[in-house]
Short mmCIF file of C-alpha atoms in Angstrom, two decimals:
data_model
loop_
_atom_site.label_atom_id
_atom_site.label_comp_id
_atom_site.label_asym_id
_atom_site.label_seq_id
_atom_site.Cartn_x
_atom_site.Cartn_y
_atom_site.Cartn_z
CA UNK A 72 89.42 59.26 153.93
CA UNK A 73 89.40 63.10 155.29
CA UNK A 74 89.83 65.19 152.01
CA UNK A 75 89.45 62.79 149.93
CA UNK A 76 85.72 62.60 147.24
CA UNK A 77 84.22 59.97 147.17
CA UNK A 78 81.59 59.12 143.91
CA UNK A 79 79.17 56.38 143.40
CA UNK A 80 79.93 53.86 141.11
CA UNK A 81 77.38 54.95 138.54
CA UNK A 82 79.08 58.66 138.52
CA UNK A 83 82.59 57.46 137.98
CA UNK A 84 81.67 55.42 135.05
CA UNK A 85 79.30 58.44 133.76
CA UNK A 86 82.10 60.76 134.53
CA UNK A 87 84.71 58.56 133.07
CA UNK A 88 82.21 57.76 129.66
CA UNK A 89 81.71 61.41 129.01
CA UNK A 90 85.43 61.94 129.07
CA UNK A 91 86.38 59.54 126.62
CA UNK A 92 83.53 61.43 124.59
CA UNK A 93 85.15 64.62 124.79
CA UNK A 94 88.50 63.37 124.14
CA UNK A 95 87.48 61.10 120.83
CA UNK A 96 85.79 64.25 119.71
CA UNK A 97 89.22 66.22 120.11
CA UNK A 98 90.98 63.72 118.76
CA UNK A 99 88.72 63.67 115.77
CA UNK A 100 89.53 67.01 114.89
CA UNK A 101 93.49 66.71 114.81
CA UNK A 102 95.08 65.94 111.55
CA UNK A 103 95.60 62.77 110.50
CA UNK A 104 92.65 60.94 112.76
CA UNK A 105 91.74 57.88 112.01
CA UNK A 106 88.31 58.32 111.09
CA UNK A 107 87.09 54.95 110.76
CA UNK A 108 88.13 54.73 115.00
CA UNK A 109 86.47 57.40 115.68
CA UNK A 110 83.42 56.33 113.79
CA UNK A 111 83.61 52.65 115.27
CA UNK A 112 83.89 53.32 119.00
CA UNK A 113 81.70 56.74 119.17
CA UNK A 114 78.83 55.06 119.20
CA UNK A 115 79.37 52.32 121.72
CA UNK A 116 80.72 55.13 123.62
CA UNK A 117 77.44 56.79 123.90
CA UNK A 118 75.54 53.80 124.26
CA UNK A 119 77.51 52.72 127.18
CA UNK A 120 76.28 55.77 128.77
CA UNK A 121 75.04 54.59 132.60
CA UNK A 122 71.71 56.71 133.72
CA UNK A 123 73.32 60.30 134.63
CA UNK A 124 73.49 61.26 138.31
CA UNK A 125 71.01 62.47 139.68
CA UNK A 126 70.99 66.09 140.26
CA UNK A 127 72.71 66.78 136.86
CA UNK A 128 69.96 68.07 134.82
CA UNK A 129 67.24 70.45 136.71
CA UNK A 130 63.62 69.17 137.62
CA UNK A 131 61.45 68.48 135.51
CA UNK A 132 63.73 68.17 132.35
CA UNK A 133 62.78 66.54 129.67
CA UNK A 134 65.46 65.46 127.34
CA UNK A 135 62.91 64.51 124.41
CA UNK A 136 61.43 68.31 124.69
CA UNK A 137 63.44 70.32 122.65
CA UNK A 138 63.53 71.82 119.25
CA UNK A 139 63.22 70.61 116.10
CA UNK A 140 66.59 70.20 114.39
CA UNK A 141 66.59 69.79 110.25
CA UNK A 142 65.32 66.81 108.45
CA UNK A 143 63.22 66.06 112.03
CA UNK A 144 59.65 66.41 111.83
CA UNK A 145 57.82 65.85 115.16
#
C-alpha cells in the first residue's frame, strides 16, 4: 500500500468521533437546527469517545489540571 496511511483502529474511530463533534457543533449554529438532535446525540457522541492516540496530548498532561471555570469549586 506505497502512499497510502495507514491508522489504527482506535485512531480512525477517535478521528472519525471528533468529526462528527465538530460537524454537530456547526450544524448547531445554522438556522433552523434542530435543537433537540443536537442535544440528544451530543452527548453519546462524546461518550463514545475511544482513549485518544497516543502522542496527541504532550507528557505529562493532565486533563483534570486546569482552571477553574464558573460555578466549579475545586
Amino acid at each position: 500500500m506505497k502512499g497510502e496511511t495507514v491508522m489504527c483502529p482506535d485512531c480512525e474511530d477517535f478521528a472519525r468521533t471528533v468529526l462528527l463533534l465538530g460537524q454537530l457543533a456547526l450544524y448547531a449554529d445554522t438556522t433552523g437546527a434542530d435543537l433537540d438532535f443536537v442535544n440528544a446525540v451530543s452527548p453519546s457522541l462524546a461518550v463514545s469517545l475511544p482513549e485518544p492516540p497516543p502522542g496527541t496530548f504532550p507528557p505529562g498532561y493532565d486533563p483534570s489540571d486546569g482552571p477553574d471555570y464558573p460555578g466549579e469549586g475545586r
